Amino acid sequence: MGSVTVDATGVLRVGVIGTGMIGEDHVRRLTSTLSGCRVSAVTDVDAERARAVADVAPGARVHDSGEDLVRDGEVDAVVVASWGATHEQYVLACLAAGKPVFCEKPLAPSAKECLRIVEAEAAIGRRMVQVGFMRRYDTAFAQLKRAVDAGTIGAPLLVHCAHRNASVPGHFVADMAITDSAVHEFDIVRWLLDDEIVAVRVLKPRANGHGRDVQDPLLILLETAGGVLIDVETSVNIQYGYDIRAEVVGESGTVELPQAGNVVVRQSGGVTALIAMDWRDRFRQAYDVELQAWVDAAAKGGATGPTSWDGYVATTISEAAVWSMGTGSRVPIKLEDRPVLYAVS
Ligand code: NAD
Ligand code: ISE
């Protein structure tokens, strides 16, 4: 592990690039929920937005660009929460400056960009990048994995997943149901099964009228090296709520995430379960744990959890899935050789 990067008081000074929906959320948790850190700088191409978000982080300065923020001597480590197409340039700038970086998913929109990050980090020879696949820190997903690992249901054979958003913002277009949404499933099933995806096929049912420029819904079929089949439904305009489902079917039973909502109301001849309306609600606990883990690792000069390699693999699967959506074909997944830095222990 590298040098300790905290300031004289032992607090990690974090710079946040991109203060949109999740950037603002991360600024709040770094300021008010997590320990051992504070936000010392923010930036956004929307300067007004950056200034408004800086107001929730006492003492945070506002920079004109991400590059300026990375250079700031009062920034020990960086959170990149801008649009995916801008991630590579900021992550590479952090690596060049020797600053640990937490990068929201996707690590980058193309496998080529992800590989450049992998190569830059591997050349340094130690982990400095953590990718924001927060589901790995979610209590329910962790319990699901423990049950699978314990062999409770025998060997896993099938996984049924659903990724449903009530709606998506205006900038959510084209392939983003795959590259921005299903990319979470591409990561979580690799982690859940300790297995690699070897092929993908995407089927397009009749389109949802709320879908605007996004192909919605989709049925994505994944095959793993170990022979497990996975189906992922993406519905990104389903109106009723934010619903993330996963059920693993094994040789002697099944294990699944709990139904959405912790409380069931029985009233007036009906039963109602409350459901989250977006990812901020559903994964609040996971984001807190994920980012605290990063703060603790970054304070020692490193990173933990999902790696650049995981980011590269997930984006490679996204690229293949986008190709399949266009052609209707089954697309094999081809990965480059895994650098020693990311060897599976
Ligand atoms: P958003 O549009 O609300 O926010 C993005 C912000 O980045 C905007 O304010 C925009 O002005 C700013 N920005 C764009 N280009 C920039 C640049 N070059 N430099 C600085 N700022 C720039 O989007 P969002 O929903 O907050 O998503 C941001 C990222 O976080 C995306 O990569 C998205 O996939 C990811 N995300 C992850 C999760 C999760 O569950 N882990 C949830 C939401 C979003
Ligand atoms: C968003 O960007 C996220 O990452 C959420 O976790 C995901 O569920 C949603 O579909 C994406 O748009």
CSV table of C-alpha atoms and ligand atoms in Angstrom, one decimal:
chain,number,residue,atom,x,y,z
A,1,MET,CA,0.0,0.0,0.0
A,2,GLY,CA,1.2,3.6,-0.8
A,3,SER,CA,1.7,6.6,1.4
A,4,VAL,CA,-0.9,7.8,3.8
A,5,THR,CA,-2.9,10.6,2.1
A,6,VAL,CA,-4.8,12.2,4.9
A,7,ASP,CA,-4.2,15.7,6.2
A,8,ALA,CA,-2.5,16.6,9.5
A,9,THR,CA,-5.7,16.0,11.5
A,10,GLY,CA,-6.2,12.5,10.0
A,11,VAL,CA,-9.1,13.5,7.8
A,12,LEU,CA,-9.2,12.5,4.1
A,13,ARG,CA,-9.9,15.6,2.0
A,14,VAL,CA,-12.1,14.5,-0.9
A,15,GLY,CA,-12.7,16.3,-4.2
A,16,VAL,CA,-15.9,15.5,-6.0
A,17,ILE,CA,-16.1,15.8,-9.8
A,18,GLY,CA,-19.7,16.0,-11.0
A,19,THR,CA,-22.4,17.3,-8.6
A,20,GLY,CA,-25.5,15.9,-10.3
A,21,MET,CA,-27.9,13.4,-8.6
A,22,ILE,CA,-25.4,10.9,-7.2
A,23,GLY,CA,-22.5,13.5,-6.9
A,24,GLU,CA,-24.7,15.6,-4.6
A,25,ASP,CA,-25.7,12.5,-2.7
A,26,HIS,CA,-22.1,11.5,-2.2
A,27,VAL,CA,-21.1,15.0,-1.1
A,28,ARG,CA,-23.9,14.8,1.6
A,29,ARG,CA,-22.8,11.4,2.9
A,30,LEU,CA,-19.1,12.3,2.9
A,31,THR,CA,-20.0,15.5,4.8
A,32,SER,CA,-22.7,14.2,7.2
A,33,THR,CA,-22.7,10.4,7.4
A,34,LEU,CA,-19.2,9.0,7.0
A,35,SER,CA,-16.2,9.3,9.3
A,36,GLY,CA,-12.6,10.2,8.6
A,37,CYS,CA,-13.3,12.5,5.6
A,38,ARG,CA,-14.6,15.8,4.5
A,39,VAL,CA,-15.3,17.3,1.1
A,40,SER,CA,-12.6,19.9,0.3
A,41,ALA,CA,-13.5,20.7,-3.3
A,42,VAL,CA,-16.2,20.2,-5.9
A,43,THR,CA,-16.5,20.9,-9.6
A,44,ASP,CA,-19.2,20.5,-12.3
A,45,VAL,CA,-19.5,21.9,-15.9
A,46,ASP,CA,-22.7,23.4,-14.5
A,47,ALA,CA,-20.9,25.9,-12.2
A,48,GLU,CA,-24.1,27.0,-10.6
A,49,ARG,CA,-24.9,23.4,-9.6
A,50,ALA,CA,-21.4,23.0,-8.2
A,51,ARG,CA,-21.7,26.1,-6.1
A,52,ALA,CA,-25.1,25.0,-4.7
A,53,VAL,CA,-23.8,21.6,-3.7
A,54,ALA,CA,-20.6,23.1,-2.2
A,55,ASP,CA,-22.9,24.9,0.2
A,56,VAL,CA,-23.7,21.6,2.0
A,57,ALA,CA,-19.9,20.9,2.6
A,58,PRO,CA,-18.5,23.6,4.9
A,59,GLY,CA,-15.1,24.9,3.5
A,60,ALA,CA,-15.4,23.2,0.1
A,61,ARG,CA,-14.0,25.3,-2.8
A,62,VAL,CA,-15.4,25.2,-6.3
A,63,HIS,CA,-13.0,24.5,-9.2
A,64,ASP,CA,-13.5,25.5,-12.8
A,65,SER,CA,-12.5,22.0,-14.1
A,66,GLY,CA,-11.9,18.4,-13.0
A,67,GLU,CA,-8.2,18.8,-13.8
A,68,ASP,CA,-7.9,21.8,-11.5
A,69,LEU,CA,-9.6,19.8,-8.7
A,70,VAL,CA,-7.2,16.8,-9.2
A,71,ARG,CA,-4.2,19.2,-9.0
A,72,ASP,CA,-5.5,20.9,-5.8
A,73,GLY,CA,-3.0,20.3,-2.9
A,74,GLU,CA,-5.9,20.1,-0.5
A,75,VAL,CA,-7.5,17.2,-2.3
A,76,ASP,CA,-6.1,13.9,-1.1
A,77,ALA,CA,-8.5,11.6,-3.0
A,78,VAL,CA,-11.2,12.1,-5.7
A,79,VAL,CA,-14.8,10.9,-6.3
A,80,VAL,CA,-15.7,10.9,-10.0
A,81,ALA,CA,-19.5,11.2,-10.4
A,82,SER,CA,-19.8,13.0,-13.8
A,83,TRP,CA,-21.3,11.5,-16.9
A,84,GLY,CA,-19.7,8.2,-18.0
A,85,ALA,CA,-18.1,9.6,-21.1
A,86,THR,CA,-15.9,11.9,-18.9
A,87,HIS,CA,-14.7,9.2,-16.4
A,88,GLU,CA,-11.6,8.0,-18.2
A,89,GLN,CA,-9.9,11.5,-18.4
A,90,TYR,CA,-10.4,12.1,-14.7
A,91,VAL,CA,-9.5,8.6,-13.5
A,92,LEU,CA,-6.2,8.8,-15.5
A,93,ALA,CA,-5.5,12.3,-14.1
A,94,CYS,CA,-5.9,10.9,-10.6
A,95,LEU,CA,-3.6,8.0,-11.3
A,96,ALA,CA,-1.0,10.4,-12.8
A,97,ALA,CA,-1.2,12.6,-9.7
A,98,GLY,CA,-1.0,9.5,-7.4
A,99,LYS,CA,-4.4,10.2,-5.8
A,100,PRO,CA,-6.8,7.4,-4.9
A,101,VAL,CA,-10.1,7.6,-6.9
A,102,PHE,CA,-13.6,6.3,-6.5
A,103,CYS,CA,-15.2,6.2,-9.9
A,104,GLU,CA,-19.0,5.8,-10.4
A,105,LYS,CA,-20.1,3.1,-12.7
A,106,PRO,CA,-19.6,2.5,-15.6
A,107,LEU,CA,-15.9,2.9,-15.3
A,108,ALA,CA,-16.0,4.1,-18.9
A,109,PRO,CA,-18.4,3.6,-21.8
A,110,SER,CA,-16.0,1.5,-23.9
A,111,ALA,CA,-13.8,-1.4,-23.1
A,112,LYS,CA,-10.9,0.4,-24.8
A,113,GLU,CA,-11.2,3.3,-22.3
A,114,CYS,CA,-11.5,0.9,-19.4
A,115,LEU,CA,-8.4,-1.0,-20.6
A,116,ARG,CA,-6.3,2.2,-20.6
A,117,ILE,CA,-7.3,2.7,-16.9
A,118,VAL,CA,-6.5,-0.9,-16.1
A,119,GLU,CA,-3.1,-0.6,-17.8
A,120,ALA,CA,-2.2,2.7,-16.1
A,121,GLU,CA,-3.1,1.3,-12.6
A,122,ALA,CA,-1.3,-2.0,-13.3
A,123,ALA,CA,1.8,0.0,-14.3
A,124,ILE,CA,1.7,1.7,-10.9
A,125,GLY,CA,1.5,-1.8,-9.4
A,126,ARG,CA,-1.1,-1.2,-6.7
A,127,ARG,CA,-4.9,-0.7,-6.4
A,128,MET,CA,-5.8,3.0,-6.6
A,129,VAL,CA,-9.2,2.8,-8.3
A,130,GLN,CA,-12.5,1.6,-6.9
A,131,VAL,CA,-15.6,1.3,-9.1
A,132,GLY,CA,-19.1,2.2,-7.8
A,133,PHE,CA,-20.7,-1.2,-8.0
A,134,MET,CA,-22.5,-0.6,-4.7
A,135,ARG,CA,-24.7,-3.6,-4.8
A,136,ARG,CA,-21.8,-5.7,-3.5
A,137,TYR,CA,-22.2,-3.7,-0.2
A,138,ASP,CA,-26.0,-4.2,0.0
A,139,THR,CA,-27.1,-6.2,3.0
A,140,ALA,CA,-29.7,-8.3,0.9
A,141,PHE,CA,-27.2,-9.0,-1.9
A,142,ALA,CA,-24.6,-10.0,0.7
A,143,GLN,CA,-27.0,-12.5,2.3
A,144,LEU,CA,-27.9,-13.9,-1.1
A,145,LYS,CA,-24.2,-14.5,-1.8
A,146,ARG,CA,-23.7,-16.1,1.6
A,147,ALA,CA,-26.5,-18.5,0.9
A,148,VAL,CA,-25.2,-19.4,-2.5
A,149,ASP,CA,-21.6,-19.8,-1.2
A,150,ALA,CA,-22.8,-22.0,1.7
A,151,GLY,CA,-24.3,-24.4,-0.8
A,152,THR,CA,-27.7,-24.1,0.9
A,153,ILE,CA,-29.5,-24.7,-2.5
A,154,GLY,CA,-26.8,-26.9,-4.1
A,155,ALA,CA,-25.0,-25.7,-7.2
A,156,PRO,CA,-26.6,-22.7,-8.9
A,157,LEU,CA,-28.2,-23.4,-12.2
A,158,LEU,CA,-30.2,-20.3,-13.2
A,159,VAL,CA,-30.5,-16.7,-12.1
A,160,HIS,CA,-33.6,-14.5,-12.7
A,161,CYS,CA,-33.0,-10.8,-12.4
A,162,ALA,CA,-35.1,-7.7,-13.0
A,163,HIS,CA,-33.9,-4.2,-13.0
A,164,ARG,CA,-36.8,-1.8,-13.1
A,165,ASN,CA,-36.7,2.0,-12.9
A,166,ALA,CA,-39.9,4.0,-12.4
A,167,SER,CA,-38.5,6.5,-15.0
A,168,VAL,CA,-35.2,7.8,-16.2
A,169,PRO,CA,-33.9,11.3,-16.7
A,170,GLY,CA,-33.9,13.1,-20.1
A,171,HIS,CA,-30.2,12.4,-20.8
A,172,PHE,CA,-30.9,8.6,-20.5
A,173,VAL,CA,-31.0,7.6,-24.2
A,174,ALA,CA,-30.2,4.9,-26.7
A,175,ASP,CA,-28.3,2.0,-25.2
A,176,MET,CA,-28.3,3.2,-21.6
A,177,ALA,CA,-30.7,0.5,-20.4
A,178,ILE,CA,-27.7,-1.8,-21.0
A,179,THR,CA,-24.7,0.5,-20.4
A,180,ASP,CA,-26.1,2.4,-17.4
A,181,SER,CA,-28.6,0.0,-15.9
A,182,ALA,CA,-27.9,-3.7,-16.7
A,183,VAL,CA,-24.2,-3.0,-16.2
A,184,HIS,CA,-25.0,-3.5,-12.5
A,185,GLU,CA,-26.3,-7.0,-13.2
A,186,PHE,CA,-23.2,-7.8,-15.3
A,187,ASP,CA,-21.1,-7.1,-12.3
A,188,ILE,CA,-23.3,-8.5,-9.6
A,189,VAL,CA,-23.8,-11.9,-11.2
A,190,ARG,CA,-20.0,-12.4,-11.7
A,191,TRP,CA,-19.5,-11.6,-8.0
A,192,LEU,CA,-22.5,-13.6,-6.8
A,193,LEU,CA,-21.5,-16.8,-8.7
A,194,ASP,CA,-17.7,-16.4,-8.8
A,195,ASP,CA,-18.0,-17.1,-12.5
A,196,GLU,CA,-17.3,-15.3,-15.7
A,197,ILE,CA,-19.9,-14.4,-18.4
A,198,VAL,CA,-18.9,-16.0,-21.7
A,199,ALA,CA,-21.8,-14.9,-24.0
A,200,VAL,CA,-24.8,-12.6,-24.2
A,201,ARG,CA,-27.9,-12.3,-26.2
A,202,VAL,CA,-30.5,-9.5,-26.1
A,203,LEU,CA,-34.2,-9.9,-27.0
A,204,LYS,CA,-36.5,-6.9,-27.6
A,205,PRO,CA,-40.2,-7.3,-26.8
A,206,ARG,CA,-42.9,-4.9,-27.8
A,207,ALA,CA,-41.8,-1.4,-26.7
A,208,ASN,CA,-43.1,0.4,-23.7
A,209,GLY,CA,-44.9,3.6,-24.8
A,210,HIS,CA,-43.2,5.6,-22.1
A,211,GLY,CA,-39.8,4.6,-23.5
A,212,ARG,CA,-38.9,7.7,-25.6
A,213,ASP,CA,-35.5,7.1,-27.2
A,214,VAL,CA,-34.6,4.0,-25.1
A,215,GLN,CA,-35.3,0.5,-26.2
A,216,ASP,CA,-37.5,-0.6,-23.3
A,217,PRO,CA,-38.0,-3.2,-22.0
A,218,LEU,CA,-35.2,-5.7,-22.8
A,219,LEU,CA,-34.6,-9.3,-22.0
A,220,ILE,CA,-30.9,-10.1,-21.7
A,221,LEU,CA,-29.6,-13.6,-21.6
A,222,LEU,CA,-26.2,-14.4,-20.2
A,223,GLU,CA,-24.2,-17.6,-20.1
A,224,THR,CA,-21.4,-18.3,-17.7
A,225,ALA,CA,-18.3,-20.3,-18.1
A,226,GLY,CA,-19.7,-22.7,-15.4
A,227,GLY,CA,-22.9,-23.3,-17.4
A,228,VAL,CA,-25.3,-21.1,-15.4
A,229,LEU,CA,-27.9,-19.2,-17.5
A,230,ILE,CA,-29.1,-15.8,-16.4
A,231,ASP,CA,-32.0,-13.7,-17.6
A,232,VAL,CA,-32.2,-10.0,-16.9
A,233,GLU,CA,-35.3,-7.9,-17.5
A,234,THR,CA,-34.6,-4.2,-17.9
A,235,SER,CA,-37.6,-1.9,-17.6
A,236,VAL,CA,-36.6,1.7,-17.3
A,237,ASN,CA,-40.0,3.4,-17.5
A,238,ILE,CA,-42.2,1.1,-15.5
A,239,GLN,CA,-43.8,3.9,-13.5
A,240,TYR,CA,-44.7,2.0,-10.4
A,241,GLY,CA,-41.4,2.2,-8.6
A,242,TYR,CA,-37.7,1.1,-8.4
A,243,ASP,CA,-37.6,-2.7,-8.2
A,244,ILE,CA,-34.4,-4.8,-8.2
A,245,ARG,CA,-34.9,-8.5,-8.2
A,246,ALA,CA,-32.6,-11.5,-8.2
A,247,GLU,CA,-33.5,-15.2,-7.6
A,248,VAL,CA,-30.9,-17.9,-7.8
A,249,VAL,CA,-32.3,-21.4,-8.7
A,250,GLY,CA,-30.1,-24.2,-7.4
A,251,GLU,CA,-30.2,-28.0,-7.5
A,252,SER,CA,-32.3,-28.3,-4.4
A,253,GLY,CA,-33.9,-24.9,-3.7
A,254,THR,CA,-33.9,-21.3,-4.6
A,255,VAL,CA,-32.8,-18.1,-2.8
A,256,GLU,CA,-33.9,-14.6,-3.7
A,257,LEU,CA,-33.8,-11.0,-2.6
A,258,PRO,CA,-36.7,-10.0,-0.3
A,259,GLN,CA,-39.8,-8.4,-1.9
A,260,ALA,CA,-39.4,-4.7,-2.2
A,261,GLY,CA,-40.3,-2.7,1.0
A,262,ASN,CA,-39.8,-3.7,4.6
A,263,VAL,CA,-43.3,-3.1,5.7
A,264,VAL,CA,-46.6,-4.6,4.5
A,265,VAL,CA,-49.8,-2.7,5.3
A,266,ARG,CA,-53.1,-4.7,5.5
A,267,GLN,CA,-56.0,-2.3,5.4
A,268,SER,CA,-59.5,-1.9,3.9
A,269,GLY,CA,-59.5,-5.3,2.3
A,270,GLY,CA,-56.1,-4.8,0.7
A,271,VAL,CA,-52.4,-5.5,1.2
A,272,THR,CA,-49.8,-2.9,0.3
A,273,ALA,CA,-46.0,-3.2,0.3
A,274,LEU,CA,-44.2,0.2,0.1
A,275,ILE,CA,-41.6,0.3,-2.7
A,276,ALA,CA,-38.6,2.7,-3.2
A,277,MET,CA,-39.1,5.2,-6.1
A,278,ASP,CA,-35.4,5.3,-7.0
A,279,TRP,CA,-31.9,3.9,-6.4
A,280,ARG,CA,-31.1,6.6,-3.7
A,281,ASP,CA,-33.8,5.1,-1.5
A,282,ARG,CA,-33.2,1.4,-2.3
A,283,PHE,CA,-29.4,1.4,-1.9
A,284,ARG,CA,-28.8,4.1,0.7
A,285,GLN,CA,-27.2,1.7,3.1
A,286,ALA,CA,-25.1,0.2,0.3
A,287,TYR,CA,-23.7,3.6,-0.8
A,288,ASP,CA,-22.8,4.5,2.8
A,289,VAL,CA,-20.9,1.2,3.4
A,290,GLU,CA,-19.3,1.3,-0.1
A,291,LEU,CA,-18.0,4.9,0.3
A,292,GLN,CA,-16.8,4.4,3.9
A,293,ALA,CA,-14.8,1.4,2.7
A,294,TRP,CA,-13.3,3.5,0.0
A,295,VAL,CA,-12.5,6.4,2.5
A,296,ASP,CA,-10.7,4.0,4.8
A,297,ALA,CA,-8.7,2.4,2.0
A,298,ALA,CA,-8.0,5.8,0.3
A,299,ALA,CA,-6.7,7.2,3.6
A,300,LYS,CA,-4.0,4.5,3.3
A,301,GLY,CA,-3.3,5.4,-0.3
A,302,GLY,CA,-5.2,2.5,-1.9
A,303,ALA,CA,-8.6,1.2,-2.9
A,304,THR,CA,-10.8,-1.8,-2.1
A,305,GLY,CA,-13.9,-3.6,-3.5
A,306,PRO,CA,-14.7,-3.6,-7.2
A,307,THR,CA,-11.6,-3.1,-9.3
A,308,SER,CA,-10.8,-1.4,-12.6
A,309,TRP,CA,-10.7,-4.9,-14.0
A,310,ASP,CA,-14.2,-5.5,-12.8
A,311,GLY,CA,-15.2,-2.2,-14.5
A,312,TYR,CA,-13.5,-3.3,-17.7
A,313,VAL,CA,-15.3,-6.7,-17.7
A,314,ALA,CA,-18.7,-5.2,-17.1
A,315,THR,CA,-18.2,-2.7,-19.9
A,316,THR,CA,-17.0,-5.4,-22.2
A,317,ILE,CA,-20.2,-7.3,-21.5
A,318,SER,CA,-22.2,-4.1,-22.1
A,319,GLU,CA,-20.5,-3.6,-25.5
A,320,ALA,CA,-21.3,-7.2,-26.5
A,321,ALA,CA,-24.9,-6.7,-25.3
A,322,VAL,CA,-25.4,-3.5,-27.3
A,323,TRP,CA,-24.0,-5.4,-30.4
A,324,SER,CA,-26.5,-8.2,-29.8
A,325,MET,CA,-29.4,-5.7,-29.4
A,326,GLY,CA,-28.6,-4.4,-32.8
A,327,THR,CA,-28.0,-7.7,-34.6
A,328,GLY,CA,-30.1,-10.2,-32.6
A,329,SER,CA,-27.2,-12.5,-32.4
A,330,ARG,CA,-25.5,-14.4,-29.5
A,331,VAL,CA,-22.3,-12.6,-28.9
A,332,PRO,CA,-19.3,-14.3,-27.2
A,333,ILE,CA,-17.4,-12.2,-24.6
A,334,LYS,CA,-13.7,-11.9,-25.3
A,335,LEU,CA,-11.5,-10.5,-22.5
A,336,GLU,CA,-7.8,-9.4,-22.6
A,337,ASP,CA,-5.3,-11.2,-20.3
A,338,ARG,CA,-5.9,-10.2,-16.7
A,339,PRO,CA,-2.9,-8.3,-15.2
A,340,VAL,CA,-1.4,-9.9,-12.1
A,341,LEU,CA,-2.6,-6.9,-10.0
A,342,TYR,CA,-6.2,-8.3,-10.4
A,343,ALA,CA,-5.4,-12.0,-9.9
A,344,VAL,CA,-8.2,-13.8,-8.1
A,345,SER,CA,-6.9,-14.9,-4.7
B,1,NAD,P1,-26.4,13.6,-13.5
B,1,NAD,O1,-26.7,14.0,-14.9
B,1,NAD,O2,-27.5,13.9,-12.4
B,1,NAD,O3,-25.1,14.2,-12.9
B,1,NAD,C1,-23.9,14.3,-13.7
B,1,NAD,C2,-23.2,15.6,-13.4
B,1,NAD,O4,-22.0,15.6,-14.1
B,1,NAD,C3,-24.0,16.8,-14.0
B,1,NAD,O5,-24.3,17.7,-13.0
B,1,NAD,C4,-23.1,17.3,-15.1
B,1,NAD,O6,-23.2,18.7,-15.3
B,1,NAD,C5,-21.8,16.9,-14.6
B,1,NAD,N1,-20.8,16.8,-15.7
B,1,NAD,C6,-20.9,16.3,-16.9
B,1,NAD,N2,-19.7,16.4,-17.6
B,1,NAD,C7,-18.8,16.9,-16.7
B,1,NAD,C8,-17.4,17.1,-16.8
B,1,NAD,N3,-16.7,16.9,-17.9
B,1,NAD,N4,-16.8,17.6,-15.6
B,1,NAD,C9,-17.5,17.8,-14.5
B,1,NAD,N5,-18.8,17.6,-14.4
B,1,NAD,C10,-19.5,17.1,-15.5
B,1,NAD,O7,-26.1,12.1,-13.5
B,1,NAD,P2,-26.0,11.0,-12.3
B,1,NAD,O8,-27.3,10.2,-12.3
B,1,NAD,O9,-25.6,11.7,-11.1
B,1,NAD,O10,-24.9,10.0,-12.8
B,1,NAD,C11,-23.5,10.4,-12.8
B,1,NAD,C12,-22.7,9.1,-12.8
B,1,NAD,O11,-23.0,8.3,-11.7
B,1,NAD,C13,-23.0,8.2,-14.1
B,1,NAD,O12,-21.8,7.5,-14.4
B,1,NAD,C14,-24.0,7.2,-13.6
B,1,NAD,O13,-24.0,6.0,-14.3
B,1,NAD,C15,-23.5,7.0,-12.1
B,1,NAD,N6,-24.6,6.6,-11.2
B,1,NAD,C16,-24.4,5.6,-10.4
B,1,NAD,C17,-25.4,5.1,-9.6
B,1,NAD,C18,-25.2,3.9,-8.8
B,1,NAD,O14,-26.2,3.3,-8.3
B,1,NAD,N7,-24.0,3.5,-8.5
B,1,NAD,C19,-26.6,5.8,-9.5
B,1,NAD,C20,-26.8,6.9,-10.3
B,1,NAD,C21,-25.8,7.3,-11.2
B,2,ISE,C1,-28.5,4.6,-12.4
B,2,ISE,O1,-27.4,5.3,-13.1
B,2,ISE,C2,-27.9,3.6,-11.5
B,2,ISE,O2,-26.7,3.3,-11.5
B,2,ISE,C3,-28.9,2.9,-10.7
B,2,ISE,O3,-28.3,2.1,-9.7
B,2,ISE,C4,-29.6,2.0,-11.7
B,2,ISE,O4,-30.5,1.2,-11.1
B,2,ISE,C5,-30.3,2.9,-12.7
B,2,ISE,O5,-30.9,2.1,-13.7
B,2,ISE,C6,-29.2,3.8,-13.4
B,2,ISE,O6,-29.9,4.6,-14.3
